[in-house]
Short mmCIF file of C-alpha atoms in Angstrom, two decimals:
data_model
loop_
_atom_site.label_atom_id
_atom_site.label_comp_id
_atom_site.label_asym_id
_atom_site.label_seq_id
_atom_site.Cartn_x
_atom_site.Cartn_y
_atom_site.Cartn_z
CA MET A 1 -95.18 -92.65 -114.50
CA SER A 2 -93.89 -89.12 -114.44
CA ALA A 3 -95.54 -86.03 -115.86
CA ILE A 4 -94.73 -84.61 -119.22
CA ILE A 5 -95.48 -81.45 -121.12
CA GLN A 6 -98.96 -81.80 -122.35
CA ALA A 7 -99.57 -78.13 -123.50
CA ILE A 8 -98.29 -74.63 -123.41
CA PHE A 9 -100.04 -71.31 -122.95
CA ILE A 10 -98.98 -67.63 -122.93
CA ASN A 11 -99.69 -65.50 -119.93
CA PRO A 12 -101.41 -63.13 -120.32
CA PRO A 13 -103.35 -64.14 -123.30
CA MET A 14 -104.37 -60.67 -124.08
CA ALA A 15 -102.62 -57.30 -123.50
CA ILE A 16 -102.76 -53.70 -124.54
CA ALA A 17 -99.67 -51.95 -125.71
CA ARG A 18 -99.64 -48.07 -126.14
CA LEU A 19 -97.81 -46.04 -128.51
CA GLY A 20 -95.05 -43.59 -127.21
CA GLY A 21 -92.18 -41.69 -128.67
CA SER A 22 -89.87 -42.25 -125.80
CA SER A 23 -87.16 -45.05 -126.13
CA THR A 24 -87.85 -45.76 -122.31
CA PRO A 25 -90.99 -47.96 -121.81
CA GLN A 26 -93.52 -47.35 -118.96
CA GLU A 27 -92.66 -48.87 -115.76
CA ALA A 28 -95.25 -51.16 -114.11
CA PHE A 29 -97.94 -49.79 -111.73
CA GLN A 30 -101.14 -50.79 -110.13
CA TRP A 31 -104.16 -49.00 -108.87
CA ILE A 32 -104.49 -48.68 -105.07
CA GLN A 33 -107.09 -47.37 -102.71
CA ASN A 34 -106.31 -43.63 -102.39
CA PRO A 35 -104.18 -43.28 -99.09
CA ALA A 36 -104.69 -39.53 -98.88
CA PRO A 37 -107.50 -37.17 -99.93
CA ARG A 38 -107.74 -36.49 -103.67
CA ALA A 39 -110.43 -34.42 -105.22
CA ASN A 40 -111.09 -36.29 -108.43
CA ALA A 41 -110.64 -40.07 -107.70
CA GLU A 42 -110.86 -42.80 -105.13
CA THR A 43 -107.90 -44.47 -106.19
CA VAL A 44 -104.19 -43.66 -107.18
CA ILE A 45 -101.58 -45.44 -109.21
CA ALA A 46 -98.63 -46.87 -107.33
CA PRO A 47 -95.31 -48.46 -108.59
CA ASP A 48 -95.18 -52.30 -109.02
CA TRP A 49 -92.38 -54.70 -109.74
CA SER A 50 -90.87 -53.84 -113.02
CA LEU A 51 -88.45 -55.49 -115.28
CA ARG A 52 -85.36 -53.78 -116.67
CA ILE A 53 -83.78 -55.46 -119.85
CA LEU A 54 -79.97 -55.89 -119.31
CA PRO A 55 -77.27 -55.81 -122.02
CA ASP A 56 -77.26 -59.69 -122.24
CA SER A 57 -81.07 -59.63 -122.88
CA SER A 58 -81.94 -60.89 -119.41
CA VAL A 59 -84.22 -59.12 -117.13
CA GLU A 60 -83.57 -57.55 -113.67
CA PRO A 61 -86.72 -56.90 -111.47
CA TYR A 62 -86.77 -53.65 -109.58
CA MET A 63 -89.34 -51.47 -107.65
CA PRO A 64 -89.55 -47.93 -108.99
CA THR A 65 -89.56 -45.20 -106.35
CA GLU A 66 -91.71 -42.90 -108.49
CA LEU A 67 -93.56 -43.09 -111.79
CA SER A 68 -92.80 -41.07 -114.97
CA LEU A 69 -95.25 -41.16 -117.82
CA ARG A 70 -93.12 -39.17 -120.25
CA ASP A 71 -89.63 -37.96 -120.81
CA GLY A 72 -90.02 -34.19 -121.76
CA GLU A 73 -92.36 -34.06 -124.63
CA LEU A 74 -92.07 -37.81 -125.42
CA ILE A 75 -94.63 -40.12 -124.02
CA ARG A 76 -93.40 -43.50 -122.61
CA PRO A 77 -94.88 -46.48 -124.50
CA VAL A 78 -96.59 -49.38 -122.63
CA ALA A 79 -94.65 -52.38 -123.76
CA PRO A 80 -96.03 -55.53 -122.14
CA PHE A 81 -94.10 -58.62 -121.26
CA PHE A 82 -95.49 -62.14 -121.73
CA GLU A 83 -94.46 -65.49 -120.08
CA ILE A 84 -94.81 -69.06 -121.63
CA TRP A 85 -96.06 -71.55 -119.28
CA ALA A 86 -96.38 -75.47 -119.53
CA ARG A 87 -99.24 -77.60 -118.62
CA MET A 88 -97.79 -80.80 -116.98
CA GLY A 89 -99.61 -84.25 -116.87
CA GLU A 90 -99.06 -87.96 -117.09
CA PRO A 91 -99.39 -89.57 -120.35
CA GLY A 92 -103.05 -90.28 -121.21
CA SER A 93 -104.40 -88.42 -118.28
CA ALA A 94 -107.47 -86.14 -118.12
CA GLU A 95 -106.77 -82.50 -118.91
CA SER A 96 -108.42 -81.49 -115.52
CA SER A 97 -105.55 -83.25 -113.82
CA TRP A 98 -102.71 -81.25 -115.44
CA ALA A 99 -100.85 -78.64 -113.39
CA ASP A 100 -99.37 -75.33 -114.53
CA ALA A 101 -95.76 -74.94 -114.42
CA PRO A 102 -93.36 -72.14 -115.77
CA LEU A 103 -91.65 -73.23 -119.04
CA THR A 104 -87.95 -72.92 -118.34
CA PRO A 105 -84.69 -73.90 -120.03
CA ALA A 106 -84.23 -76.58 -117.17
CA LEU A 107 -87.50 -78.04 -118.11
CA LEU A 108 -86.66 -78.25 -121.85
CA LYS A 109 -83.37 -79.78 -120.80
CA ARG A 110 -85.20 -82.49 -118.86
CA PHE A 111 -87.03 -83.64 -121.90
CA LYS A 112 -83.99 -83.14 -124.32
CA ILE A 113 -85.75 -80.34 -126.24
CA PRO A 114 -83.26 -77.80 -127.88
CA LEU A 115 -83.81 -74.13 -127.28
CA ALA A 116 -84.25 -73.57 -131.10
CA ASN A 117 -87.43 -75.79 -130.94
CA LEU A 118 -89.32 -73.07 -129.12
CA SER A 119 -90.16 -70.21 -131.22
CA LEU A 120 -92.51 -67.24 -131.77
CA GLU A 121 -94.47 -66.38 -134.88
CA VAL A 122 -95.70 -62.74 -135.03
CA ASN A 123 -98.39 -61.52 -137.36
CA ALA A 124 -98.87 -57.77 -136.85
CA GLN A 125 -101.67 -56.11 -139.02
CA ASN A 126 -103.37 -52.65 -139.48
CA HIS A 127 -106.77 -52.83 -141.34
CA LYS A 128 -108.11 -49.33 -140.61
CA ALA A 129 -107.82 -48.14 -144.14
CA ALA A 130 -108.91 -51.39 -145.57
CA ARG A 131 -112.01 -51.36 -143.59
CA ARG A 132 -112.87 -47.76 -144.29
CA ALA A 133 -112.58 -48.04 -147.90
CA SER A 134 -113.68 -51.66 -148.11
CA ASN A 135 -110.67 -52.66 -149.92
CA PRO A 136 -108.69 -55.56 -148.29
CA LEU A 137 -105.59 -54.64 -150.41
CA LEU A 138 -105.09 -51.49 -148.43
CA ARG A 139 -104.10 -53.42 -145.20
CA PHE A 140 -100.52 -53.53 -144.25
CA GLY A 141 -98.60 -55.82 -142.04
CA THR A 142 -95.84 -58.46 -141.56
CA TYR A 143 -95.70 -60.45 -144.83
CA PRO A 144 -94.65 -63.14 -144.01
CA PRO A 145 -95.00 -63.36 -140.18
CA VAL A 146 -91.89 -62.67 -138.29
CA VAL A 147 -90.28 -65.82 -136.61
CA VAL A 148 -88.00 -65.60 -133.54
CA ARG A 149 -86.50 -68.84 -131.85
CA ALA A 150 -85.74 -68.79 -128.02
CA ASP A 151 -81.94 -68.81 -128.76
CA ASN A 152 -82.26 -65.50 -130.58
CA HIS A 153 -82.48 -62.75 -128.10
CA ALA A 154 -82.22 -59.76 -130.60
CA ASN A 155 -84.85 -57.10 -130.51
CA THR A 156 -86.47 -58.05 -133.72
CA PRO A 157 -88.36 -55.19 -135.68
CA LEU A 158 -91.84 -55.88 -137.03
CA LEU A 159 -91.88 -54.02 -140.53
CA ALA A 160 -95.19 -53.80 -142.28
CA VAL A 161 -95.64 -53.74 -145.97
CA SER A 162 -98.71 -54.01 -148.25
CA PRO A 163 -100.05 -57.47 -149.25
CA PRO A 164 -97.91 -59.23 -151.92
CA THR A 165 -101.23 -59.50 -153.90
CA ALA A 166 -101.56 -55.71 -154.21
CA ALA A 167 -100.74 -54.75 -157.80
CA ASN A 168 -100.82 -51.09 -156.70
CA PRO A 169 -99.58 -51.23 -153.19
CA MET A 170 -100.16 -48.43 -150.68
CA ILE A 171 -96.62 -48.97 -149.28
CA PRO A 172 -94.29 -48.65 -152.13
CA ALA A 173 -91.74 -51.50 -152.78
CA GLY A 174 -88.62 -51.00 -150.62
CA ARG A 175 -90.53 -48.97 -147.95
CA ASN A 176 -92.14 -50.08 -144.81
CA ILE A 177 -93.97 -48.88 -141.67
CA PRO A 178 -92.47 -50.10 -138.32
CA LEU A 179 -95.21 -51.63 -136.16
CA GLY A 180 -92.94 -52.13 -133.20
CA SER A 181 -90.77 -55.01 -132.24
CA ILE A 182 -90.46 -58.41 -130.49
CA GLN A 183 -87.74 -59.76 -128.22
CA PHE A 184 -87.28 -63.24 -126.80
CA LEU A 185 -85.47 -62.63 -123.52
CA LEU A 186 -82.71 -64.61 -121.94
CA SER A 187 -83.77 -66.86 -118.99
CA LYS A 188 -81.60 -67.09 -116.05
CA PRO A 189 -81.76 -69.45 -113.06
CA GLN A 190 -84.02 -68.25 -110.36
CA PRO A 191 -81.98 -67.22 -107.26
CA SER A 192 -82.87 -69.18 -104.05
CA ASN A 193 -82.95 -66.36 -101.72
CA GLY A 194 -81.98 -62.81 -100.95
CA GLN A 195 -84.05 -61.06 -103.40
CA PRO A 196 -87.13 -59.14 -102.38
CA TRP A 197 -88.90 -59.82 -105.67
CA LEU A 198 -88.81 -63.66 -105.51
CA ALA A 199 -92.37 -64.07 -104.66
CA ALA A 200 -93.52 -61.79 -107.47
CA VAL A 201 -91.17 -62.51 -110.52
CA ASN A 202 -89.61 -65.64 -112.01
CA VAL A 203 -86.63 -64.60 -114.16
CA GLU A 204 -86.21 -68.11 -115.40
CA VAL A 205 -89.49 -68.61 -117.13
CA PHE A 206 -89.48 -68.05 -120.86
CA ARG A 207 -90.44 -64.53 -121.43
CA PHE A 208 -90.77 -62.09 -124.43
CA ARG A 209 -91.61 -58.33 -124.82
CA PHE A 210 -93.71 -56.70 -127.34
CA THR A 211 -92.59 -52.99 -127.84
CA PRO A 212 -95.28 -50.96 -129.92
CA ALA A 213 -94.26 -48.28 -132.60
CA ARG A 214 -93.44 -44.77 -131.78
CA GLY A 215 -96.87 -43.14 -132.73
CA ARG A 216 -96.23 -41.79 -136.28
CA VAL A 217 -98.60 -41.04 -139.15
CA TYR A 218 -97.80 -41.74 -142.82
CA GLY A 219 -99.32 -40.40 -145.81
CA PRO A 220 -98.99 -39.42 -149.48
CA PRO A 221 -96.43 -36.71 -150.49
CA ASP A 222 -98.95 -33.99 -150.38
CA THR A 223 -100.04 -34.68 -146.78
CA SER A 224 -96.92 -33.03 -145.52
CA GLN A 225 -98.76 -29.71 -145.87
CA ASP A 226 -100.96 -28.40 -143.26
CA HIS A 227 -104.53 -29.22 -143.42
CA GLN A 228 -107.14 -27.22 -141.44
CA PRO A 229 -110.25 -28.96 -140.10
CA PRO A 230 -113.25 -27.02 -138.68
CA THR A 231 -111.64 -26.36 -135.23
CA GLY A 232 -108.76 -24.39 -136.90
CA ALA A 233 -106.10 -26.71 -135.41
CA PRO A 234 -103.92 -28.57 -137.92
CA ALA A 235 -104.39 -32.26 -138.40
CA PRO A 236 -101.63 -34.61 -137.33
CA PRO A 237 -98.61 -33.57 -139.47
CA VAL A 238 -97.10 -36.08 -141.80
CA LEU A 239 -93.47 -35.15 -141.65
CA GLU A 240 -91.17 -35.35 -144.72
CA PRO A 241 -89.67 -38.81 -143.90
CA PHE A 242 -93.09 -40.37 -143.61
CA ASN A 243 -94.93 -38.90 -146.69
CA PHE A 244 -94.08 -41.88 -149.08
CA LEU A 245 -97.41 -43.54 -149.36
CA ASN A 246 -98.88 -44.19 -152.79
CA PRO A 247 -101.76 -41.77 -153.37
CA ASP A 248 -103.29 -43.94 -156.15
CA ALA A 249 -103.54 -47.15 -153.96
CA GLY A 250 -107.35 -46.39 -153.15
CA TRP A 251 -107.16 -44.88 -149.80
CA ARG A 252 -106.32 -41.17 -150.82
CA GLY A 253 -109.72 -39.64 -151.84
CA THR A 254 -112.03 -42.31 -150.26
CA THR A 255 -115.36 -40.40 -149.59
CA GLY A 256 -117.61 -40.51 -146.73
CA THR A 257 -120.17 -42.59 -148.49
CA GLN A 258 -117.66 -45.16 -149.13
CA ALA A 259 -116.49 -45.14 -145.53
CA SER A 260 -120.11 -45.47 -144.23
CA ILE A 261 -119.59 -49.11 -143.57
CA VAL A 262 -117.75 -48.19 -140.54
CA ARG A 263 -119.33 -46.58 -137.45
CA PRO A 264 -118.50 -43.88 -136.65
CA TRP A 265 -117.80 -43.21 -140.34
CA ASP A 266 -116.00 -39.93 -139.99
CA THR A 267 -113.10 -41.33 -138.07
CA TYR A 268 -110.38 -40.51 -140.71
CA ASP A 269 -108.32 -37.56 -141.63
CA GLY A 270 -110.13 -35.50 -144.25
CA ALA A 271 -113.59 -36.09 -142.97
CA HIS A 272 -115.62 -32.71 -142.38
CA ASP A 273 -112.94 -30.21 -143.45
CA GLY A 274 -115.44 -27.37 -142.71
CA ASN A 275 -116.06 -26.12 -146.26
CA ASP A 276 -119.62 -27.27 -147.37
CA ASN A 277 -118.95 -25.89 -150.83
CA ASP A 278 -115.80 -27.76 -151.35
CA ALA A 279 -115.96 -30.61 -153.72
CA ASN A 280 -113.33 -32.43 -151.80
CA ASP A 281 -115.21 -32.28 -148.50
CA GLU A 282 -114.98 -35.56 -146.65
CA LEU A 283 -112.16 -37.04 -148.87
CA SER A 284 -109.81 -39.06 -147.13
CA LEU A 285 -106.27 -37.55 -147.12
CA GLY A 286 -104.82 -41.18 -147.25
CA VAL A 287 -103.16 -41.01 -143.91
CA VAL A 288 -102.58 -44.01 -141.74
CA ASP A 289 -100.93 -44.49 -138.38
CA ASP A 290 -98.71 -47.22 -136.89
CA THR A 291 -101.13 -48.82 -134.28
CA CYS A 292 -101.80 -52.54 -135.02
CA GLU A 293 -103.07 -55.91 -133.68
CA ALA A 294 -100.61 -58.44 -133.40
CA ARG A 295 -101.20 -62.20 -132.79
CA VAL A 296 -98.16 -64.06 -131.34
CA LYS A 297 -98.01 -67.75 -131.68
CA ALA A 298 -95.50 -69.78 -129.45
CA THR A 299 -94.67 -73.12 -130.84
CA LEU A 300 -92.86 -76.08 -129.10
CA ARG A 301 -91.50 -78.79 -131.27
CA PHE A 302 -90.54 -82.10 -129.78
CA PRO A 303 -87.54 -83.92 -131.17
CA GLY A 304 -87.59 -87.37 -132.43
CA ALA A 305 -89.49 -89.21 -135.35
CA THR A 306 -92.87 -88.17 -134.00
CA GLY A 307 -92.10 -84.52 -134.32
CA ARG A 308 -95.08 -83.72 -131.87
CA THR A 309 -95.88 -79.93 -131.85
CA ILE A 310 -97.88 -77.90 -129.47
CA SER A 311 -98.75 -74.22 -129.53
CA SER A 312 -100.61 -71.46 -128.07
CA THR A 313 -101.59 -67.62 -129.13
CA ALA A 314 -101.85 -64.40 -127.47
CA ASN A 315 -103.16 -61.14 -128.75
CA VAL A 316 -101.71 -57.63 -128.52
CA PHE A 317 -103.81 -54.62 -129.15
CA VAL A 318 -101.72 -51.48 -129.82
CA ALA A 319 -103.54 -48.30 -128.90
CA PRO A 320 -102.78 -44.57 -128.45
CA PRO A 321 -101.53 -43.26 -125.16
CA ASP A 322 -104.00 -43.38 -122.35
CA PHE A 323 -105.54 -39.93 -121.82
CA ALA A 324 -105.66 -40.52 -118.13
CA PRO A 325 -103.76 -43.35 -116.93
CA ASP A 326 -104.39 -42.70 -113.20
CA ARG A 327 -108.16 -42.92 -113.82
CA ARG A 328 -110.18 -46.25 -114.24
CA PRO A 329 -112.76 -46.30 -116.97
CA PHE A 330 -116.23 -47.57 -115.76
CA LEU A 331 -116.46 -49.82 -118.90
CA SER A 332 -113.17 -51.97 -119.16
CA MET A 333 -112.06 -54.76 -121.34
CA ALA A 334 -112.99 -57.29 -118.49
CA ASP A 335 -116.47 -55.97 -118.64
CA GLU A 336 -116.58 -56.48 -122.45
CA ILE A 337 -115.31 -59.95 -121.97
CA ASN A 338 -117.83 -60.68 -119.11
CA ASP A 339 -120.58 -59.41 -121.50
CA ARG A 340 -119.71 -62.25 -123.90
CA SER A 341 -119.26 -65.03 -121.47
CA ALA A 342 -122.04 -67.71 -121.77
CA ASP A 343 -122.34 -68.37 -118.10
CA ILE A 344 -122.34 -64.72 -117.09
CA ALA A 345 -125.97 -64.65 -115.91
CA GLN A 346 -125.41 -67.72 -113.70
CA ARG A 347 -122.19 -66.14 -112.28
CA ASN A 348 -124.05 -62.92 -111.37
CA ALA A 349 -126.78 -65.02 -109.75
CA ALA A 350 -124.23 -66.82 -107.65
CA MET A 351 -122.28 -63.71 -106.54
CA SER A 352 -122.35 -63.31 -102.73
CA THR A 353 -123.78 -60.04 -101.25
CA ALA A 354 -120.36 -59.01 -100.13
CA GLU A 355 -119.06 -59.46 -103.75
CA ARG A 356 -121.79 -57.55 -105.23
CA GLU A 357 -121.47 -54.77 -102.80
CA ARG A 358 -117.58 -54.41 -103.66
CA TRP A 359 -118.48 -54.49 -107.31
CA VAL A 360 -121.22 -51.94 -107.08
CA GLU A 361 -118.96 -49.44 -105.05
CA ASP A 362 -116.10 -50.05 -107.57
CA LEU A 363 -118.44 -49.18 -110.40
CA PHE A 364 -119.52 -46.01 -108.90
CA GLU A 365 -116.03 -45.06 -107.97
CA ARG A 366 -114.93 -45.65 -111.65
CA ALA A 367 -117.95 -43.39 -112.85
CA TYR A 368 -116.82 -40.79 -110.49
CA GLU A 369 -113.16 -40.87 -111.78
CA THR A 370 -114.38 -40.95 -115.51
CA LEU A 371 -116.76 -37.92 -114.73
CA SER A 372 -113.91 -35.96 -113.17
CA LEU A 373 -112.21 -35.70 -116.63
CA LEU A 374 -115.06 -34.16 -118.39
CA ASN A 375 -116.30 -30.54 -118.80
CA ILE A 376 -120.04 -31.43 -118.81
CA ASP A 377 -121.04 -27.87 -119.43
CA TYR A 378 -119.10 -27.86 -122.63
CA TYR A 379 -120.34 -31.20 -123.94
CA ARG A 380 -123.97 -30.24 -123.00
CA GLU A 381 -123.92 -27.39 -125.36
CA LEU A 382 -122.37 -29.68 -127.80
CA ARG A 383 -124.39 -32.83 -127.78
CA ALA A 384 -127.39 -32.32 -125.43
CA MET A 385 -130.61 -32.98 -127.55
CA ARG A 386 -133.67 -30.64 -127.52
CA LEU A 387 -136.43 -32.08 -125.44
CA PRO A 388 -139.58 -32.94 -127.32
CA ALA A 389 -142.77 -30.99 -126.46
CA GLY A 390 -144.33 -33.99 -124.82
CA ALA A 391 -141.19 -34.80 -122.83
CA ARG A 392 -140.79 -31.70 -120.65
CA ARG A 393 -141.56 -30.89 -117.12
CA PRO A 394 -144.93 -29.33 -116.69
CA GLN A 395 -143.15 -26.27 -115.03
CA PRO A 396 -139.32 -25.76 -115.19
CA ILE A 397 -137.27 -26.11 -112.09
CA PRO A 398 -137.86 -22.89 -109.99
CA GLY A 399 -134.90 -20.66 -109.70
CA ASP A 400 -132.90 -22.58 -112.45
CA SER A 401 -131.11 -20.33 -114.74
CA MET A 402 -128.94 -22.64 -116.77
CA ARG A 403 -128.60 -21.87 -120.53
CA LEU A 404 -130.67 -23.71 -123.08
CA PRO A 405 -133.52 -24.81 -120.71
CA LEU A 406 -135.24 -26.81 -123.38
CA ARG A 407 -132.23 -29.03 -123.92
CA ALA A 408 -131.20 -32.09 -121.95
CA PHE A 409 -130.00 -31.24 -118.32
CA GLY A 410 -131.99 -27.91 -118.57
CA ALA A 411 -134.72 -26.74 -116.31
CA SER A 412 -137.38 -28.46 -118.29
CA ASP A 413 -135.63 -31.98 -118.20
CA PRO A 414 -137.87 -34.40 -116.38
CA LEU A 415 -134.78 -36.36 -115.35
CA ARG A 416 -133.45 -33.51 -113.36
CA ASN A 417 -133.80 -33.64 -109.63
CA PRO A 418 -136.00 -30.56 -108.74
CA ASP A 419 -134.21 -30.15 -105.36
CA PHE A 420 -131.16 -28.56 -107.11
CA ALA A 421 -131.51 -25.34 -108.98
CA LEU A 422 -128.27 -24.63 -111.02
CA SER A 423 -127.09 -21.18 -112.06
CA ASN A 424 -125.85 -20.16 -115.57
CA GLY A 425 -122.35 -19.69 -114.04
CA ASN A 426 -120.26 -17.00 -112.58
CA ALA A 427 -116.64 -16.05 -111.83
CA ASP A 428 -116.75 -18.39 -108.69
CA ASP A 429 -118.50 -21.32 -110.47
CA PRO A 430 -118.01 -20.97 -114.16
CA LEU A 431 -119.01 -24.67 -114.77
CA PRO A 432 -122.23 -25.20 -112.54
CA LEU A 433 -123.28 -28.37 -114.16
CA THR A 434 -119.89 -29.94 -114.01
CA SER A 435 -119.43 -28.93 -110.39
CA HIS A 436 -122.95 -30.27 -109.51
CA ALA A 437 -122.15 -33.65 -111.33
CA ARG A 438 -118.95 -34.07 -109.66
CA SER A 439 -120.48 -33.30 -106.21
CA ARG A 440 -123.26 -35.89 -106.76
CA HIS A 441 -120.98 -38.52 -108.23
CA ARG A 442 -118.53 -38.07 -105.30
CA TYR A 443 -121.37 -38.46 -102.89
CA LEU A 444 -122.73 -41.62 -104.56
CA SER A 445 -119.17 -43.16 -104.85
CA ASP A 446 -119.64 -44.06 -101.21
CA LEU A 447 -121.34 -47.38 -100.79
CA GLN A 448 -123.38 -46.42 -97.71
CA ALA A 449 -124.43 -43.14 -99.32
CA LEU A 450 -125.58 -45.15 -102.26
CA HIS A 451 -127.51 -47.49 -100.06
CA ASP A 452 -129.30 -44.47 -98.45
CA PHE A 453 -130.03 -42.81 -101.88
CA VAL A 454 -131.59 -46.12 -103.32
CA GLN A 455 -133.68 -46.66 -100.18
CA LEU A 456 -134.90 -42.93 -100.43
CA HIS A 457 -135.42 -43.14 -104.15
CA PRO A 458 -136.21 -46.75 -105.12
CA THR A 459 -136.83 -45.94 -108.80
CA ARG A 460 -134.26 -43.21 -109.43
CA LEU A 461 -131.32 -45.30 -110.61
CA LYS A 462 -133.38 -47.37 -113.12
CA GLU A 463 -134.76 -43.92 -114.46
CA LEU A 464 -131.28 -42.25 -114.74
CA ILE A 465 -129.16 -45.18 -115.97
CA ARG A 466 -129.53 -46.06 -119.60
CA LYS A 467 -130.20 -49.86 -120.56
CA SER A 468 -127.47 -51.19 -122.70
CA PHE A 469 -127.62 -49.93 -126.32
CA HIS A 470 -130.77 -48.23 -125.58
CA LEU A 471 -131.58 -45.28 -127.80
CA ARG A 472 -134.18 -42.72 -126.43
CA SER A 473 -136.16 -40.85 -129.06
CA PRO A 474 -135.04 -38.47 -130.47
CA GLU A 475 -131.52 -39.15 -129.73
CA THR A 476 -128.85 -39.58 -132.38
CA ALA A 477 -125.09 -39.90 -132.43
CA ASN A 478 -124.53 -36.18 -131.63
CA ALA A 479 -127.65 -35.39 -129.58
CA THR A 480 -128.24 -37.39 -126.44
CA SER A 481 -130.48 -37.32 -123.31
CA MET A 482 -129.52 -37.01 -119.80
CA GLN A 483 -129.71 -40.69 -119.23
CA MET A 484 -126.37 -42.03 -117.70
CA PRO A 485 -123.73 -42.18 -118.83
CA PRO A 486 -124.48 -38.92 -120.90
CA LEU A 487 -122.80 -37.09 -123.57
CA MET A 488 -120.26 -39.78 -124.52
CA ARG A 489 -120.34 -42.06 -127.67
CA ASN A 490 -119.93 -45.84 -127.88
CA SER A 491 -117.71 -47.30 -130.52
CA ASN A 492 -120.75 -47.45 -132.87
CA ALA A 493 -121.25 -43.69 -132.53
CA LEU A 494 -124.49 -44.11 -130.36
CA PRO A 495 -124.71 -43.04 -126.78
CA LEU A 496 -122.31 -44.96 -124.40
CA THR A 497 -123.88 -47.34 -122.05
CA LEU A 498 -122.86 -50.01 -119.46
CA SER A 499 -122.51 -53.40 -120.70
CA THR A 500 -125.58 -55.75 -120.45
CA TRP A 501 -123.86 -57.78 -117.65
CA GLN A 502 -123.10 -54.55 -115.74
CA TYR A 503 -126.52 -53.16 -116.03
CA ASP A 504 -128.33 -56.39 -115.10
CA LEU A 505 -125.92 -56.91 -111.94
CA LEU A 506 -126.52 -53.24 -110.94
CA MET A 507 -130.21 -53.47 -111.08
CA SER A 508 -130.38 -56.76 -109.36
CA TRP A 509 -128.42 -55.09 -106.52
CA VAL A 510 -130.91 -52.14 -106.59
CA ASP A 511 -133.78 -54.52 -106.33
CA ALA A 512 -132.21 -56.20 -103.24
CA ILE A 513 -131.60 -52.80 -101.49
CA VAL A 514 -135.13 -51.66 -102.08
CA GLN A 515 -136.37 -54.93 -100.40
CA THR A 516 -134.10 -54.44 -97.45
CA PRO A 517 -135.27 -52.50 -94.38
CA VAL A 518 -133.48 -49.18 -93.83
CA THR A 519 -130.30 -49.96 -91.47
CA SER A 520 -129.13 -46.36 -91.02
CA PRO A 521 -130.68 -45.26 -87.77
CA LEU A 522 -130.13 -41.50 -88.52
CA GLY A 523 -130.84 -41.70 -92.30
CA ARG A 524 -129.77 -39.40 -94.99
CA SER A 525 -128.82 -36.44 -92.70
CA ALA A 526 -126.09 -38.48 -91.01
CA ILE A 527 -124.56 -39.56 -94.29
CA VAL A 528 -124.66 -36.04 -95.76
CA ALA A 529 -123.21 -34.73 -92.53
CA ARG A 530 -120.39 -37.45 -92.54
CA ARG A 531 -119.47 -36.45 -96.28
CA ALA A 532 -119.36 -32.93 -95.23
CA ASP A 533 -116.94 -33.78 -92.48
CA GLU A 534 -114.86 -35.69 -94.96
CA ARG A 535 -114.75 -32.90 -97.31
CA LEU A 536 -113.86 -30.34 -94.56
CA ASP A 537 -110.89 -32.59 -93.60
CA GLU A 538 -109.86 -32.64 -97.10
CA ILE A 539 -109.80 -28.83 -97.50
CA LEU A 540 -108.02 -28.36 -94.16
CA ALA A 541 -105.32 -30.89 -94.99
CA GLY A 542 -104.60 -28.95 -98.26
CA MET A 543 -104.29 -25.89 -96.16
CA GLY A 544 -101.63 -27.67 -93.89
CA THR A 545 -103.95 -27.71 -90.98
CA ALA A 546 -106.44 -29.94 -89.34
CA ALA A 547 -109.95 -30.03 -87.87
CA PRO A 548 -110.23 -29.80 -84.07
CA GLY A 549 -108.92 -32.93 -82.39
CA GLY A 550 -106.86 -33.78 -85.60
CA GLN A 551 -103.07 -33.54 -86.12
CA PRO A 552 -101.71 -30.56 -88.31
#
């Protein structure tokens, strides 16, 4: 008995698209270990196999020779591709016996399924204003969902409108907010040889592309005028063609009190305009953007009297451009998903020593890459809490002259290492705390150095690293302690933390290292000396020379 199509699935099942004003999407890239010295990251981005859409709507794989993230002032959007795959198995067989295979026109032809029987249904929605005002009629999206068949290769726009049940719609009748587009691409036979991309790309599999919107903001007619928040910089302007929203729909004029169901509550235009005596302080300007979440449902309908139908879904999250696309965040979507897995504790326990070591080193490399983006001195003055009288050092760190000594990170902070006295900054080192933090994180991003650090200071990481969602009195959303990761906010506006699974895995690694005999025969001094030698090599390489014995 031969296998039949038992199910279909979309690969990947989840992707992030990013807004961009350029008409040229971002080419694919991957992170690789840094082949050359770099001052602020252990990894770099390198081109990967990318797909060019040809005039006939088929795709042509190619390897970029360089990466461009923008075209002039316009940022290139991230527009992910998705493939549709089949799960093949004999009739009545167990699902565990099914095998994955690309869904192709040839496979449909084998089972006499017309191309038109494969379709996509796209439901793209933006619920930001609806959530902040607690009014579901302020959402906007594709009503009804957009349907595209596999025999239609046109780039189909996703035009958002207000719900049909809205008596006073935010988007007036006859107008819309584009949320991007969807395109079912033309599949061509996979060549048998002669192409360098054959092992990486299959051009015959059914594939579609989601292209996000351009990154525009929309508002009522009066929002085309400048609005000055406390910093003095104008809020994102609503240009004349996009100032058509209905000011009486319920979003314009929403107050901070109404929006307090969302954390952080002040994440909308109009919050905190800086005038404490202004009766309109913290009133929403009624502005929305063209981000969205889109659910794409692929459906395959079998011909015949039975009319059997199988389907699968994928989600696309449309976000703003990445602030630093060549740096890896220490808390990723994969970490968030792992944190919600029912068997994550068992998987952590079953992880081999080598796997755990690689994971820990990767985590500290990511932390260093994140830190290299921040001006710690600035954010310390903005968000470091004042230390309570009972939570200070008996004596300040000798020789430390940093400003605000009674604030977190100051000379009286018990979490500070007393071996490092910092200055208040000078012309040669205007950001002393930032420089110190980068130096220490660069050192700890080396696994052997981290081993040595934990063995010399067994409790230090547990003191420094914040437990997941832990709040240390008297911390608030805008006043945080030195506990790592410091000075950044989570999506709930409270201090940012590792996920629970990350924290537990790291601390189990620390416990294992503490119980392991010291293996470095020379100890800390050898590691510090090695890191100093590496830093010297980097400096000399930047000067176009080399250390003795090296090549210029």
